Short mmCIF file of C-alpha atoms in Angstrom, two decimals:
data_model
loop_
_atom_site.label_atom_id
_atom_site.label_comp_id
_atom_site.label_asym_id
_atom_site.label_seq_id
_atom_site.Cartn_x
_atom_site.Cartn_y
_atom_site.Cartn_z
CA MET A 1 -5.54 -19.46 -24.81
CA LYS A 2 -3.67 -16.53 -26.37
CA LYS A 3 -5.26 -14.11 -23.88
CA VAL A 4 -4.15 -16.26 -20.94
CA LEU A 5 -0.61 -16.51 -22.29
CA PHE A 6 -0.51 -12.75 -22.91
CA CYS A 7 -1.65 -12.05 -19.33
CA ILE A 8 0.99 -14.38 -17.89
CA LEU A 9 3.74 -12.80 -19.98
CA MET A 10 2.68 -9.26 -19.05
CA LEU A 11 2.41 -9.95 -15.29
CA PRO A 12 6.06 -9.07 -14.47
CA PHE A 13 5.64 -5.66 -16.12
CA PHE A 14 2.65 -4.83 -13.93
CA VAL A 15 4.21 -6.18 -10.74
CA PHE A 16 7.50 -4.29 -11.08
CA ALA A 17 6.41 -1.28 -13.12
CA ASP A 18 6.21 0.89 -10.01
CA THR A 19 10.01 1.09 -9.50
CA GLN A 20 11.02 1.09 -13.15
CA ASN A 21 9.20 4.39 -13.67
CA LEU A 22 10.16 6.11 -10.41
CA THR A 23 12.99 8.61 -10.18
CA ASP A 24 15.59 8.37 -7.43
CA GLU A 25 13.95 11.34 -5.73
CA GLU A 26 10.57 9.56 -5.77
CA LEU A 27 12.18 6.39 -4.38
CA GLU A 28 13.92 8.43 -1.67
CA ASN A 29 10.59 10.00 -0.69
CA GLY A 30 8.95 6.56 -0.75
CA VAL A 31 11.39 4.96 1.72
CA GLN A 32 10.79 7.59 4.40
CA GLY A 33 9.28 6.35 7.65
CA ILE A 34 9.34 3.05 9.56
CA TRP A 35 9.80 -0.23 7.65
CA ALA A 36 9.77 -3.69 9.26
CA MET A 37 11.46 -6.54 7.43
CA THR A 38 9.59 -9.82 7.21
CA PRO A 39 11.68 -12.24 9.29
CA LEU A 40 14.24 -14.49 7.67
CA LYS A 41 14.37 -18.22 8.43
CA GLY A 42 17.25 -17.60 10.84
CA GLY A 43 15.11 -15.15 12.80
CA ILE A 44 16.55 -11.81 11.71
CA ALA A 45 13.71 -9.27 11.70
CA ASN A 46 15.20 -5.79 11.42
CA VAL A 47 13.25 -2.55 11.42
CA MET A 48 14.55 0.61 9.75
CA TYR A 49 13.54 4.19 10.30
CA ASN A 50 14.41 6.55 7.46
CA ASP A 51 14.21 10.31 7.85
CA LYS A 52 15.63 12.49 5.07
CA ASN A 53 19.04 10.88 4.41
CA LYS A 54 19.35 9.33 7.89
CA SER A 55 18.60 5.64 8.41
CA ILE A 56 18.42 4.00 11.83
CA LEU A 57 18.50 0.20 11.89
CA TYR A 58 16.91 -1.59 14.85
CA SER A 59 18.16 -5.18 14.97
CA PHE A 60 15.79 -7.85 16.25
CA LYS A 61 15.95 -11.62 16.30
CA CYS A 62 12.95 -13.93 16.51
CA ASP A 63 13.45 -17.11 18.52
CA TRP A 64 11.07 -19.53 16.82
CA GLY A 65 11.40 -22.17 19.55
CA THR A 66 10.61 -19.99 22.57
CA LYS A 67 8.44 -17.44 20.72
CA LYS A 68 10.54 -14.60 22.12
CA ILE A 69 11.93 -11.51 20.46
CA TYR A 70 15.47 -10.35 21.22
CA PHE A 71 16.68 -6.81 20.62
CA ASP A 72 20.24 -6.69 19.26
CA GLY A 73 20.86 -2.93 19.18
CA VAL A 74 20.63 0.22 17.10
CA GLU A 75 22.85 1.34 14.26
CA GLU A 76 22.80 4.89 12.89
CA ASN A 77 23.59 5.30 9.21
CA THR A 78 23.05 7.62 6.30
CA PHE A 79 21.56 6.54 3.00
CA SER A 80 21.32 7.68 -0.57
CA ILE A 81 19.56 6.33 -3.62
CA LYS A 82 21.24 6.30 -7.01
CA GLU A 83 19.85 4.52 -10.06
CA GLY A 84 17.33 2.65 -7.90
CA VAL A 85 19.92 1.35 -5.42
CA PHE A 86 19.63 2.09 -1.67
CA TYR A 87 23.19 2.75 -0.45
CA VAL A 88 23.84 2.55 3.31
CA THR A 89 26.84 4.33 4.81
CA GLY A 90 27.92 3.96 8.43
CA LYS A 91 27.94 7.01 10.69
CA GLY A 92 31.07 9.06 10.04
CA LYS A 93 32.10 6.93 7.05
CA ILE A 94 32.47 7.97 3.42
CA GLU A 95 31.93 4.74 1.48
CA PRO A 96 28.68 2.73 1.66
CA TYR A 97 28.92 -0.69 3.29
CA ALA A 98 25.72 -2.05 1.77
CA SER A 99 23.78 -1.57 -1.44
CA LEU A 100 20.26 -2.90 -1.89
CA LYS A 101 18.49 -2.74 -5.24
CA ILE A 102 14.90 -1.57 -4.88
CA ILE A 103 12.98 -4.03 -7.05
CA SER A 104 9.44 -3.11 -6.04
CA MET A 105 7.91 -0.24 -4.12
CA LYS A 106 4.35 0.43 -3.10
CA PRO A 107 3.08 2.84 -0.43
CA ASP A 108 2.95 0.01 2.16
CA ALA A 109 5.61 -2.44 0.93
CA ILE A 110 9.15 -2.48 -0.46
CA LYS A 111 11.15 -5.37 -1.93
CA MET A 112 14.92 -5.05 -1.99
CA LEU A 113 17.63 -7.28 -3.37
CA TYR A 114 20.97 -7.67 -1.58
CA GLY A 115 23.14 -10.03 -3.59
CA GLN A 116 20.97 -13.12 -3.99
CA PHE A 117 18.77 -12.32 -0.98
CA LYS A 118 15.37 -10.65 -1.27
CA PHE A 119 14.12 -8.60 1.66
CA ASN A 120 10.48 -7.64 2.05
CA TYR A 121 9.57 -4.60 4.14
CA ILE A 122 6.15 -3.56 5.42
CA LYS A 123 5.33 0.07 6.29
CA MET A 124 4.68 0.44 10.02
CA ASP A 125 3.52 3.09 12.46
CA TYR A 126 5.78 1.82 15.26
CA ILE A 127 9.19 0.19 15.59
CA VAL A 128 8.06 -3.40 16.06
CA PRO A 129 9.52 -6.55 14.48
CA LEU A 130 7.14 -8.86 12.59
CA CYS A 131 8.09 -12.09 14.43
CA SER A 132 4.64 -12.79 15.84
CA LEU A 133 3.08 -12.87 12.37
CA TYR A 134 4.70 -16.26 11.90
CA TRP A 135 3.74 -17.79 15.24
CA ASP A 136 0.65 -19.97 15.49
CA SER A 137 -2.38 -17.95 16.56
CA ASP A 138 -2.86 -20.04 19.73
CA ASP A 139 0.74 -19.24 20.80
CA LYS A 140 0.19 -15.45 21.00
#
């Protein structure tokens, strides 16, 4: 019983240890590339492409009723990471407009916290939203 309790209590340390021990430089290197957000209930399914300190956000919306994906545009930003927080600054602006705490990072997945909302990102090879992952297999 004590071993089971110990394992349960230690689980959060193993799950989140990867970001607690990473430097900002390591986190910045880790976020490079294409990352697709798992869709929110409202259908938002953004994809971001990070290259050096440049971040391009591709906005997509999943229509759960019609099983269609709508493209809502592109937004060019810059980003920086300080103390484990991903700061996004609009093109030509000085102050960041968004700050997302990196709570977990693995080579193929990132979890970020924006206020009370958690965003999960999956590493991708292409700029494609993840809408179809949540459609029934016979609807594809």
